[in-house]
Amino acid sequence: MNRTLFLILAVSVFTGVMHAQSNAEMDKEIESILSKLTLKEKVAMCHAQSKFSTPGVERLGIPEVWMSDGPHGVRAEINWDDWGYAGWTNDSITAFPALTCLAATFNPELSGEYGFAVGEEARYRKKDVLLGPGVNIYRTPMNGRNFEYMGEDPFLASTMVVPYIQGVQKSGVAACVKHYALNNQEEWRGHINVKVSERALHEIYLPAFKAAVTKGRAWALMGAYNKYNEQHCCHNEILLNKILKTDWGFDGVVVSDWSGAHNTMESALYGLDMEMGTMTNGMTDSEEYAYNHYYLASPFYALLKEGKIDESVVDDKVKRILRLMLRTNMNPTRPAGNKNTKAHQDAARKIATDGIVLLKNTDSFFPIDPKTTMTIAVIGENATKSITIGGGSSELKAQYEISPLQGIKNRFKNATIIHAMGYASGPSAYGRVIPSKLDADSLFKAAVKAAASADMVLFIGGLNKNHHQDCEGGDRLTFGLQFGQEDLITEISKVNPNIGLVLVSGNAVAMPWLNKVKAVLQSWYLGSEAGNAIAEVISGDVNPSGKLPFTFPVKLVDNAAHHFGKLSYPGNNIDVVYEEGILVGYRWHDTKKIKPQFAFGYGLSYTGFDLNNIKTDKKTYSADDKIRVSCEVKNSGSRDGAEVIQVYIGKPGSEVTRALKELKGFKKVYVKAGKSEQVLVELNVNDLAYYNESAADWSLEKGNYIVYVGNASDNIAQKLKIKID
Ligand code: BGC
């Protein structure tokens, strides 16, 4: 290799910067390759050849495209033709915290670190496309897949998704943002038709996808299983052809969700580029090569041959696929990637500690002095249960996973730690609930006994990744905690009221036990470093600074989707009607004055923060202006910590229904004990527009607006009036 080329390669590997071709060069190369392909070869590139790959063109040196789930780490190798694990011994990886945790950090920089690290792992594992991130909006706490998404607010999800995508793609791997669109429940996900107003579609459900495409420049996108406008989202004229490819100018590849394609003509004409996961009629006993049964395989070829579909249709798909390849596996300066590095583990731990949310802390229960010699009873199945196994396609084979119990033992060396499981949920199995064989009564009694003998209790429970908990392929069945946890907490509180509860979940849960425990930490699914991260927060090594990315309602009917009854969730098996329109999450609670258990944006700290001197730079703005909101954040306590300044905007007397207020800007700031930091949050005036259904476009209303500045959606330090003219 000559010296200059070596240097370019070395620098690009080192910095992670790729010297990609310009668009014009790329287009030229694409045209040149396309002209050499036969129709058969083109069609073959549009569908799978195995569970997670599409074929290349050997005679031209065009490689295969390899994909992997996503989004919390790179999934273990799957068999060629079925869902079994291939049993490799070199495919264990770093498990990163679930995306709900990432969203709870309110820290876009960490999202970039997350994306880059997981991208490097995907690259090392020779993947070209990482199937993630997911940005479906949190509409109901019953959705089994909420843990894979970024919460209920479109602005938060849009802000957090962009650096993740840029990070992944900097590693030379395409991010595949999913599941586009309206896949907000798992129940009947394969066929349910979502009826939603145009306004809610554009204001709530699409913005994060739009940001992923127009700002994150995602190279791939996955269609959702469900239908919109009576058409499956994987071949949907409005969502894919009009909105994604025309209005947003998406130049990447639309991948179907696995078995999300249903019809050749629609797949061909309505925006699908790569068909994956379709069940063929006979993987093993078919006479013909099984993958030829795909909708975009032989049936597509036949229609092209007969002239019923124009060749420009397949050409467009192949051009997109080649573009993805020139950006990834055909880019000679692509970085090399690596996995399980200290940097990745540190990133996983940092994101985990930054995302943990302190919900309640009576009598400063937390932090617990790490030198304590007390007896601590650690109770609950989640103290030891793996949280990277299960959950469906986001399941991971972590190289290691520190359990909460292990993390606590490591950090509280002088304490006597006793552990009781307390309840048992049974093993994880996809699509099935397998009851535990352990005797529930004995587990219950042993836990109460352990609690009685200890100075304090750390109850580590919540949900898990089993079917009907936080898991793909099914929704939750109850809003409360299962397996007797609610009774167990009550009984424990009778023998030892000194309880701190660590809620492991990706969803809100009912908390009838809230006044029986002193403290609650929302700890999500934290990945490889789970136990260390929890111990760091419990011990006060890290001051918690996470904020809820979704509302915890008191009762399920307080949630907007549930307020409107069955047709609104889960639907009637044909349609689901989003009756609440734009009033999703805190927008509903605020506007209808329904007090939540814990509000969107809420989260405590071990120190206190005062927000002073809150101002806007002007009183009157016009479109295209920036609104600069400044504020002084004083750390009034004795520990260093971080606070998230949140700026919401409301439009009183609007010509259309509006939420009382909507998040339009935020900034996380680290402030040393006793010190102050000046914070500037910039908002775009154009972001205050609403989607005008009759104009099919965004409308910016003139007049008075209210700027709400606070550290939670229900804790506003100051309201300011501004005017748009
Ligand atoms: C999931 C996708 C996933 C795909 C491949 C589907 O069931 O919905 O999120 O990427 O499987 O595993």
XYZ file of C-alpha atoms and ligand atoms in Angstrom:
737
model
C 0.000 0.000 0.000
C 1.439 3.432 -0.795
C 2.155 5.732 2.103
C -0.544 8.333 1.382
C -3.290 5.748 1.045
C -2.102 4.092 4.215
C -2.237 7.405 6.043
C -5.739 8.191 4.801
C -6.920 4.762 5.867
C -5.174 4.959 9.224
C -6.600 8.397 9.941
C -10.095 7.388 8.888
C -9.996 4.231 10.987
C -8.652 6.183 13.914
C -11.095 9.075 13.735
C -14.005 7.093 12.434
C -14.302 9.548 9.570
C -15.072 8.076 6.195
C -14.033 9.741 3.003
C -17.205 8.936 1.172
C -17.854 9.811 -2.428
C -19.738 12.940 -3.339
C -23.370 12.440 -4.338
C -22.570 13.103 -7.987
C -19.724 10.564 -8.016
C -21.950 8.070 -6.282
C -24.809 8.562 -8.749
C -22.400 8.060 -11.625
C -21.099 4.838 -10.153
C -24.628 3.620 -9.452
C -25.656 4.209 -13.073
C -22.580 2.400 -14.273
C -23.220 -0.662 -12.099
C -26.912 -0.675 -12.939
C -26.160 -0.795 -16.646
C -24.234 -4.048 -16.124
C -26.989 -5.869 -14.199
C -29.441 -8.295 -15.734
C -33.109 -8.072 -14.795
C -32.790 -11.270 -12.749
C -29.859 -9.864 -10.806
C -31.735 -6.660 -10.111
C -34.781 -8.498 -8.806
C -32.619 -10.746 -6.642
C -31.196 -7.708 -4.854
C -34.704 -6.666 -3.782
C -35.399 -9.597 -1.475
C -33.821 -11.796 1.150
C -31.604 -14.827 0.559
C -31.562 -15.752 4.245
C -33.141 -14.512 7.458
C -30.887 -11.450 7.612
C -29.172 -10.994 4.256
C -29.813 -10.173 0.635
C -27.692 -11.541 -2.215
C -24.905 -9.744 -4.013
C -23.876 -10.242 -7.619
C -20.848 -12.447 -7.555
C -19.754 -11.973 -11.147
C -19.465 -8.210 -10.578
C -17.974 -8.382 -7.114
C -21.075 -6.837 -5.536
C -21.298 -8.071 -1.943
C -24.274 -9.337 0.016
C -26.029 -6.969 2.421
C -26.022 -8.166 6.007
C -28.395 -6.855 8.656
C -28.849 -7.358 12.346
C -31.107 -6.232 15.172
C -30.895 -3.655 16.909
C -31.371 -1.351 18.590
C -29.675 -1.979 21.981
C -26.711 -3.956 20.734
C -25.923 -6.329 17.876
C -27.990 -9.494 18.055
C -26.391 -12.933 18.088
C -26.082 -14.741 14.741
C -29.326 -16.330 13.553
C -29.566 -19.437 11.373
C -29.689 -19.027 7.629
C -33.274 -20.176 7.146
C -34.933 -20.164 10.543
C -35.101 -18.158 13.738
C -32.830 -20.440 15.744
C -29.588 -19.032 17.103
C -26.611 -20.220 15.068
C -24.572 -21.046 18.174
C -21.473 -19.071 17.246
C -19.026 -18.443 20.032
C -17.667 -15.134 18.783
C -20.861 -13.087 18.623
C -21.318 -11.864 22.185
C -21.409 -8.086 22.460
C -21.882 -5.080 24.705
C -25.526 -4.646 25.699
C -26.466 -0.975 25.812
C -29.360 0.446 27.818
C -32.799 0.331 26.208
C -33.801 3.371 24.182
C -36.277 4.521 26.859
C -33.240 4.972 29.112
C -31.382 6.848 26.411
C -34.390 9.154 25.992
C -34.492 9.665 29.780
C -30.964 11.078 29.706
C -32.294 14.078 27.746
C -28.721 14.203 26.514
C -28.259 14.209 22.720
C -24.474 13.936 23.070
C -24.844 10.584 24.802
C -27.130 9.490 21.996
C -24.284 10.153 19.578
C -21.890 8.102 21.724
C -24.459 5.306 21.905
C -24.926 5.253 18.125
C -21.210 5.296 17.418
C -20.460 2.507 19.884
C -23.247 0.196 18.737
C -22.338 1.029 15.134
C -18.741 0.005 15.738
C -19.919 -3.289 17.198
C -22.188 -3.882 14.190
C -19.330 -3.072 11.852
C -16.993 -5.462 13.650
C -19.637 -8.156 13.378
C -19.690 -7.509 9.611
C -23.155 -6.013 9.500
C -24.071 -3.399 6.920
C -27.422 -2.381 8.383
C -28.355 -2.084 12.041
C -32.102 -2.554 12.488
C -32.756 0.416 14.726
C -33.352 2.850 16.307
C -37.092 2.660 16.962
C -39.042 5.880 17.369
C -42.680 4.852 17.587
C -44.458 7.162 19.978
C -45.429 5.902 23.418
C -49.216 6.042 23.229
C -50.269 3.523 25.869
C -48.358 1.878 28.731
C -49.726 -1.461 27.528
C -47.573 -1.540 24.387
C -45.119 -4.393 24.871
C -42.441 -2.654 22.820
C -42.312 0.793 24.412
C -38.933 -0.023 25.941
C -37.396 -0.028 22.452
C -38.614 3.499 21.692
C -37.908 7.042 22.844
C -41.005 8.048 24.741
C -44.181 10.018 24.174
C -42.922 13.358 22.944
C -42.124 13.970 19.272
C -39.647 16.759 20.004
C -37.681 14.668 22.496
C -37.634 11.623 20.203
C -36.658 13.779 17.196
C -33.830 15.414 19.105
C -32.476 12.148 20.482
C -32.748 10.042 17.328
C -30.596 12.228 15.085
C -27.214 11.822 16.869
C -27.849 8.079 17.303
C -28.217 7.683 13.545
C -25.233 9.889 12.783
C -23.169 7.873 15.266
C -24.109 4.510 13.759
C -23.439 5.725 10.240
C -20.100 7.256 11.197
C -19.115 3.662 11.958
C -19.807 2.698 8.350
C -23.094 0.941 9.094
C -26.541 2.072 7.962
C -29.073 2.857 10.658
C -32.523 1.529 9.788
C -35.073 3.653 11.643
C -38.206 1.691 12.514
C -41.166 0.970 12.521
C -42.603 3.472 10.033
C -45.289 4.257 11.071
C -48.001 4.040 13.739
C -46.825 0.728 15.191
C -47.913 1.829 18.656
C -49.162 -1.524 19.921
C -48.211 -5.155 19.477
C -51.735 -6.514 19.770
C -52.893 -7.351 16.213
C -49.834 -5.570 14.875
C -49.833 -7.613 11.666
C -53.163 -6.370 10.386
C -54.649 -3.592 12.532
C -55.587 -0.498 10.512
C -54.738 2.717 12.337
C -57.233 5.538 11.983
C -55.603 8.765 13.033
C -56.192 12.404 12.146
C -53.810 13.994 9.674
C -52.846 16.455 12.374
C -51.905 13.807 14.910
C -50.054 11.885 12.204
C -47.911 14.880 11.275
C -47.562 16.482 14.709
C -47.130 13.414 16.911
C -46.347 10.209 15.037
C -44.159 11.341 12.116
C -41.761 14.026 13.432
C -39.152 11.621 14.811
C -39.086 9.714 11.503
C -38.876 12.983 9.623
C -35.937 14.119 11.773
C -34.274 10.716 11.288
C -34.503 11.146 7.533
C -34.021 14.864 6.963
C -31.573 15.644 9.785
C -30.088 12.264 10.712
C -29.930 11.298 7.008
C -30.731 7.678 7.788
C -29.620 5.348 4.997
C -32.428 2.853 5.635
C -35.921 2.736 7.107
C -38.149 -0.171 8.075
C -41.863 -0.254 7.313
C -44.258 -1.224 10.095
C -46.457 -4.327 10.280
C -49.769 -2.515 10.755
C -51.898 -0.736 8.182
C -52.539 2.925 7.626
C -55.281 4.063 5.273
C -56.209 0.378 4.785
C -52.794 -0.377 3.285
C -49.925 -2.226 4.952
C -47.229 0.239 5.990
C -44.505 -1.756 4.228
C -46.084 -0.871 0.884
C -48.035 2.259 1.526
C -48.604 4.857 -1.122
C -49.087 7.786 1.247
C -46.477 6.989 3.878
C -43.712 5.748 1.595
C -44.151 7.226 -1.861
C -45.633 10.557 -0.914
C -44.396 11.528 2.526
C -41.095 9.671 2.867
C -39.697 9.605 -0.633
C -41.282 12.706 -2.165
C -41.877 15.209 0.634
C -38.845 14.306 2.741
C -36.575 13.316 -0.149
C -35.441 10.028 1.419
C -32.723 8.540 -0.812
C -32.150 5.327 1.178
C -33.678 1.867 1.244
C -37.094 0.923 2.598
C -36.779 -2.502 4.208
C -39.916 -4.444 5.071
C -40.398 -5.603 8.613
C -39.921 -9.362 8.697
C -43.046 -10.709 6.966
C -44.446 -7.225 6.608
C -44.897 -7.489 2.820
C -48.170 -8.947 1.543
C -48.566 -8.339 -2.139
C -46.367 -8.046 -5.228
C -48.002 -5.158 -7.051
C -48.210 -2.982 -3.928
C -44.673 -3.884 -2.844
C -43.419 -2.985 -6.288
C -45.304 0.263 -6.673
C -45.781 1.618 -3.164
C -42.309 2.194 -1.894
C -40.830 -1.093 -0.642
C -37.235 -1.672 -1.783
C -36.098 -4.783 0.094
C -38.424 -7.554 1.196
C -37.321 -9.429 4.317
C -38.626 -12.248 6.456
C -41.602 -13.332 4.361
C -42.743 -16.840 5.242
C -42.347 -18.821 2.063
C -44.483 -21.795 1.239
C -41.896 -24.380 1.972
C -38.467 -23.412 3.212
C -37.505 -27.037 3.330
C -39.682 -29.022 0.926
C -40.306 -26.501 -1.815
C -39.129 -27.694 -5.220
C -38.059 -24.226 -6.155
C -35.491 -22.139 -4.289
C -37.603 -21.003 -1.353
C -36.721 -17.305 -1.479
C -38.067 -17.164 -5.020
C -41.523 -17.270 -3.475
C -41.095 -13.779 -2.070
C -43.434 -11.121 -3.453
C -40.471 -9.185 -4.800
C -38.877 -12.345 -6.288
C -40.314 -14.509 -9.096
C -43.778 -12.890 -9.092
C -42.122 -9.460 -9.424
C -39.820 -10.716 -12.151
C -42.772 -12.126 -14.071
C -44.674 -8.821 -13.987
C -41.565 -6.957 -15.112
C -41.013 -9.437 -17.952
C -44.611 -9.138 -19.068
C -44.285 -5.358 -19.063
C -46.990 -4.997 -16.436
C -44.488 -3.199 -14.249
C -42.014 -0.838 -15.843
C -38.312 -1.620 -15.464
C -37.770 1.858 -13.998
C -39.545 0.541 -10.881
C -36.921 -2.108 -10.165
C -34.165 0.271 -11.251
C -35.195 2.774 -8.602
C -35.046 0.093 -5.911
C -31.671 -1.190 -7.069
C -30.243 2.324 -7.228
C -31.259 2.859 -3.622
C -29.745 -0.467 -2.613
C -26.501 0.314 -4.439
C -26.409 3.724 -2.763
C -26.718 2.025 0.621
C -23.896 -0.311 -0.368
C -21.602 2.460 -1.580
C -22.181 4.079 1.791
C -21.376 0.886 3.679
C -19.941 -2.361 2.349
C -18.686 -0.929 -0.957
C -16.966 2.019 0.692
C -13.236 1.184 0.719
C -12.485 3.702 3.480
C -15.064 2.292 5.863
C -13.689 2.087 9.418
C -12.982 -1.355 10.842
C -15.146 -1.338 13.966
C -14.581 -3.220 17.187
C -16.577 -4.709 20.022
C -16.623 -5.066 23.785
C -14.068 -2.310 24.167
C -13.649 -0.410 27.405
C -14.970 2.665 25.576
C -18.183 0.840 24.669
C -18.631 -0.477 28.187
C -18.014 2.986 29.614
C -20.558 4.478 27.207
C -23.113 1.856 28.212
C -22.522 2.606 31.882
C -22.624 6.384 31.444
C -25.890 6.250 29.505
C -27.360 3.912 32.120
C -26.450 6.133 35.078
C -27.529 9.265 33.230
C -30.914 7.772 32.378
C -31.935 6.394 35.769
C -34.783 8.507 37.162
C -35.278 9.170 40.869
C -39.056 9.291 41.297
C -39.417 9.494 45.047
C -36.938 9.997 47.876
C -38.593 10.475 51.279
C -36.212 11.234 54.166
C -33.303 11.190 51.689
C -33.500 7.385 51.639
C -31.017 7.433 48.743
C -28.092 7.733 48.549
C -26.993 4.980 50.884
C -23.514 5.442 52.322
C -21.281 2.951 50.486
C -19.410 2.288 53.739
C -22.558 1.225 55.547
C -22.367 -1.872 57.733
C -26.123 -2.382 57.736
C -27.903 -5.524 56.681
C -29.581 -4.900 53.338
C -32.230 -7.295 52.100
C -32.223 -7.252 48.311
C -35.589 -8.652 47.318
C -37.116 -9.331 43.942
C -36.565 -11.446 40.873
C -35.088 -8.564 38.888
C -32.160 -8.431 41.301
C -30.727 -11.402 39.416
C -32.819 -12.025 36.291
C -31.114 -11.280 32.981
C -32.731 -8.336 31.287
C -30.908 -8.672 27.997
C -32.492 -12.049 27.275
C -36.076 -12.005 26.011
C -38.130 -9.108 24.713
C -38.191 -10.369 21.114
C -35.917 -9.173 18.334
C -33.985 -6.792 20.608
C -32.752 -9.761 22.657
C -28.975 -9.787 23.127
C -26.155 -12.172 23.858
C -24.211 -9.937 26.184
C -20.556 -10.734 26.767
C -21.339 -10.046 30.395
C -24.233 -8.577 32.346
C -23.805 -7.236 35.868
C -27.001 -7.968 37.765
C -28.330 -5.413 40.253
C -27.476 -7.805 43.121
C -23.900 -8.169 41.896
C -23.539 -4.420 41.441
C -24.795 -3.778 44.971
C -22.513 -6.432 46.459
C -19.521 -4.952 44.644
C -20.184 -1.433 45.882
C -21.429 -2.076 49.449
C -18.545 -4.217 50.630
C -19.032 -3.639 54.369
C -22.755 -4.293 54.374
C -24.337 -7.681 54.924
C -26.352 -8.355 51.805
C -29.051 -10.980 51.900
C -31.136 -11.857 48.890
C -34.589 -13.343 48.440
C -36.293 -13.756 45.092
C -39.770 -13.053 46.499
C -41.674 -14.046 43.362
C -40.990 -15.853 40.116
C -42.151 -14.993 36.629
C -41.030 -18.138 34.831
C -38.575 -18.484 31.955
C -38.652 -16.284 28.904
C -40.140 -17.846 25.772
C -41.106 -15.999 22.616
C -44.882 -15.634 22.243
C -45.708 -17.812 25.250
C -45.988 -17.520 28.986
C -44.399 -20.423 30.831
C -45.401 -20.308 34.505
C -42.616 -20.786 37.014
C -42.308 -24.177 38.685
C -41.113 -22.583 41.917
C -43.504 -22.476 44.838
C -44.867 -18.904 45.015
C -45.891 -19.177 48.655
C -42.460 -20.226 49.902
C -40.750 -17.487 47.875
C -43.155 -14.924 49.331
C -42.642 -16.040 52.935
C -38.868 -16.241 52.619
C -38.770 -12.677 51.300
C -40.887 -11.287 54.139
C -38.639 -13.105 56.601
C -35.507 -11.683 54.995
C -37.016 -8.187 55.074
C -37.864 -8.527 58.768
C -34.289 -9.431 59.609
C -32.692 -6.530 57.714
C -32.082 -2.852 58.426
C -33.346 -1.878 55.038
C -34.946 -3.384 51.956
C -34.058 -2.801 48.348
C -36.969 -4.196 46.376
C -35.813 -4.817 42.820
C -38.869 -5.749 40.802
C -41.048 -4.433 38.031
C -41.568 -5.950 34.606
C -39.250 -8.140 32.556
C -38.777 -9.292 28.968
C -41.224 -12.191 29.099
C -44.267 -12.422 26.834
C -47.023 -10.011 27.963
C -44.503 -7.988 29.954
C -42.088 -5.696 28.080
C -41.791 -7.876 25.032
C -42.384 -7.840 21.305
C -45.307 -9.782 19.884
C -47.843 -9.063 22.610
C -49.046 -6.240 24.816
C -49.185 -6.213 28.591
C -52.345 -7.635 30.128
C -52.401 -5.624 33.338
C -51.188 -2.180 34.307
C -50.123 -3.390 37.747
C -47.085 -5.475 38.649
C -47.626 -9.195 38.338
C -46.556 -12.388 40.121
C -47.772 -11.151 43.509
C -45.346 -8.213 43.685
C -47.990 -5.729 44.852
C -48.975 -7.924 47.820
C -45.366 -8.696 48.554
C -44.425 -5.018 48.831
C -47.387 -4.468 51.168
C -46.430 -7.391 53.387
C -42.792 -6.369 53.491
C -43.751 -2.824 54.476
C -45.501 -4.255 57.555
C -42.286 -5.838 58.837
C -39.796 -3.268 57.517
C -40.958 0.153 56.304
C -37.447 1.115 55.270
C -37.908 0.238 51.608
C -36.300 1.615 48.491
C -37.796 0.281 45.294
C -35.906 -0.120 42.032
C -38.395 -0.398 39.200
C -36.954 -2.316 36.288
C -39.274 -1.646 33.344
C -39.653 0.129 30.039
C -43.197 1.170 30.826
C -45.282 2.990 33.400
C -46.964 0.732 35.959
C -49.711 1.189 38.538
C -48.270 2.074 41.942
C -50.870 1.301 44.605
C -47.884 0.617 46.905
C -46.255 4.011 46.413
C -46.924 5.300 49.928
C -45.572 2.063 51.409
C -42.063 2.624 50.090
C -39.693 5.457 50.907
C -37.966 5.800 47.598
C -38.358 4.756 43.969
C -35.743 4.615 41.232
C -36.900 4.040 37.662
C -34.091 1.926 36.306
C -35.231 0.741 32.813
C -33.366 -2.104 31.092
C -29.774 -1.047 31.463
C -27.787 -3.700 29.591
C -24.335 -5.064 30.432
C -23.575 -2.467 33.087
C -27.010 -2.573 34.790
C -25.861 -3.541 38.282
C -22.908 -1.147 38.305
C -25.071 1.736 37.133
C -27.749 1.069 39.755
C -25.102 0.792 42.486
C -23.494 4.040 41.371
C -26.782 5.889 41.746
C -27.833 4.160 44.973
C -24.461 4.907 46.575
C -24.414 8.525 45.396
C -21.288 8.042 43.263
C -23.533 9.426 40.559
C -26.229 11.966 41.275
C -29.357 10.941 39.330
C -30.362 13.287 36.533
C -32.716 11.263 34.311
C -36.169 12.611 33.455
C -39.226 10.620 32.465
C -39.685 10.424 28.687
C -43.339 9.491 29.232
C -46.112 10.065 31.748
C -46.949 7.625 34.534
C -50.743 7.835 34.871
C -52.354 6.924 38.196
C -54.900 4.667 36.511
C -54.950 3.274 33.019
C -58.120 5.214 32.084
C -56.257 8.435 32.848
C -54.184 7.738 29.740
C -55.753 9.310 26.655
C -55.838 6.171 24.497
C -57.633 4.261 27.257
C -60.016 7.083 28.094
C -61.892 6.497 24.843
C -62.498 2.804 25.369
C -61.784 -0.323 23.364
C -61.979 1.063 19.849
C -59.261 3.526 20.791
C -57.149 0.736 22.312
C -56.676 -2.046 21.308
C -59.289 -1.586 18.573
C -61.749 -4.115 17.222
C -59.243 -6.406 15.526
C -59.786 -4.527 12.253
C -59.324 -0.865 13.126
C -57.897 1.080 16.024
C -59.058 4.679 16.229
C -56.770 7.271 17.811
C -59.639 9.263 19.312
C -57.391 11.457 21.426
C -55.867 13.004 18.293
C -52.876 15.169 19.177
C -53.465 14.934 22.926
C -50.993 12.134 23.592
C -49.186 11.702 26.930
C -48.648 14.877 28.942
C -50.515 16.864 26.290
C -53.655 15.024 27.436
C -52.969 15.215 31.180
C -52.142 18.938 31.017
C -55.014 19.942 28.808
C -57.655 17.856 30.602
C -56.186 18.614 34.030
C -55.735 14.951 34.942
C -52.970 14.741 37.508
C -50.468 12.032 36.639
C -48.634 9.871 39.154
C -45.378 11.119 37.680
C -45.272 13.666 34.898
C -43.334 13.728 31.666
C -39.952 15.388 32.191
C -39.996 14.713 35.936
C -37.033 13.362 37.892
C -35.406 14.215 41.229
C -31.781 14.758 42.192
C -29.765 14.402 45.393
C -29.206 18.138 45.217
C -31.596 21.039 44.586
C -31.753 23.429 41.642
C -33.174 26.934 41.425
C -34.022 28.426 38.073
C -33.512 32.185 38.174
C -33.486 35.116 35.831
C -35.530 33.397 33.150
C -35.859 35.558 30.034
C -36.481 35.491 26.337
C -34.183 37.576 24.147
C -37.114 39.459 22.606
C -40.833 39.910 23.067
C -41.858 39.709 19.423
C -40.657 37.259 16.804
C -41.324 36.407 13.201
C -41.197 33.112 11.337
C -37.652 31.761 10.782
C -36.518 33.530 13.979
C -34.971 31.736 16.901
C -36.397 32.267 20.355
C -33.529 32.384 22.819
C -34.572 31.474 26.322
C -31.925 32.061 28.951
C -31.892 31.099 32.565
C -29.529 30.798 35.457
C -29.432 27.381 37.088
C -28.190 27.371 40.645
C -27.222 24.153 42.382
C -28.471 24.967 45.867
C -27.371 21.718 47.507
C -24.088 20.145 48.516
C -23.581 17.691 45.659
C -22.629 18.253 42.050
C -25.434 17.325 39.712
C -27.253 17.878 36.453
C -30.582 19.433 35.671
C -32.641 19.480 32.484
C -34.098 22.867 31.604
C -37.272 22.261 29.650
C -39.014 24.861 27.518
C -42.632 24.297 26.551
C -44.816 26.567 24.438
C -48.583 27.066 24.555
C -50.917 29.038 22.329
C -53.899 30.350 24.257
C -56.980 31.097 22.155
C -55.693 29.141 19.171
C -57.901 28.675 16.102
C -57.480 24.895 16.506
C -57.367 22.456 19.433
C -53.970 22.733 21.044
C -52.314 21.066 23.965
C -51.858 23.407 26.916
C -48.143 23.271 26.176
C -45.643 21.308 24.106
C -41.934 20.699 24.563
C -39.961 22.735 22.025
C -36.509 22.898 23.562
C -34.409 21.488 26.403
C -30.868 21.460 27.669
C -29.109 19.332 30.235
C -26.598 21.234 32.310
C -24.036 20.026 34.880
C -23.669 22.365 37.835
C -21.183 22.066 40.693
C -22.509 22.240 44.236
C -23.238 25.808 45.264
C -22.449 27.147 41.790
C -24.604 28.552 38.993
C -24.556 28.031 35.254
C -26.057 30.195 32.580
C -28.192 28.159 30.175
C -29.396 29.120 26.733
C -32.133 27.121 25.021
C -32.839 28.003 21.407
C -36.208 27.303 19.830
C -37.316 27.666 16.234
C -40.361 29.852 15.743
C -41.353 27.579 12.864
C -41.613 24.689 15.327
C -44.661 26.437 16.817
C -46.697 25.801 13.675
C -49.551 23.312 13.706
C -50.454 20.951 10.876
C -53.330 22.508 8.993
C -55.421 19.688 7.581
C -57.327 21.752 5.040
C -54.134 23.232 3.603
C -52.248 19.927 4.042
C -49.363 22.019 5.308
C -47.967 23.635 8.437
C -49.547 26.920 9.629
C -47.875 29.358 11.959
C -50.487 31.322 13.887
C -49.787 34.939 14.730
C -50.471 36.373 18.153
C -49.607 35.668 21.743
C -47.872 32.531 22.963
C -46.787 31.454 26.420
C -43.290 30.152 27.094
C -43.158 27.768 30.063
C -39.728 27.142 31.563
C -39.192 24.498 34.206
C -37.533 21.224 35.130
C -40.577 18.981 34.542
C -43.813 19.308 32.599
C -45.566 19.756 35.959
C -42.974 21.982 37.572
C -42.814 25.267 35.734
C -40.633 27.935 37.312
C -41.787 30.745 35.063
C -44.221 31.632 32.308
C -43.362 34.358 29.809
C -45.469 35.971 27.117
C -44.163 36.350 23.599
C -45.735 37.415 20.339
C -45.376 36.107 16.796
C -46.181 38.647 14.103
C -39.365 -6.803 14.374
C -38.280 -5.880 13.890
C -37.005 -6.653 13.728
C -37.234 -7.805 12.779
C -36.010 -8.659 12.545
C -39.477 -8.057 13.536
O -40.303 -8.969 14.132
O -40.595 -6.116 14.390
O -38.107 -4.820 14.792
O -35.993 -5.799 13.280
O -38.234 -8.642 13.315
O -35.687 -9.383 13.680
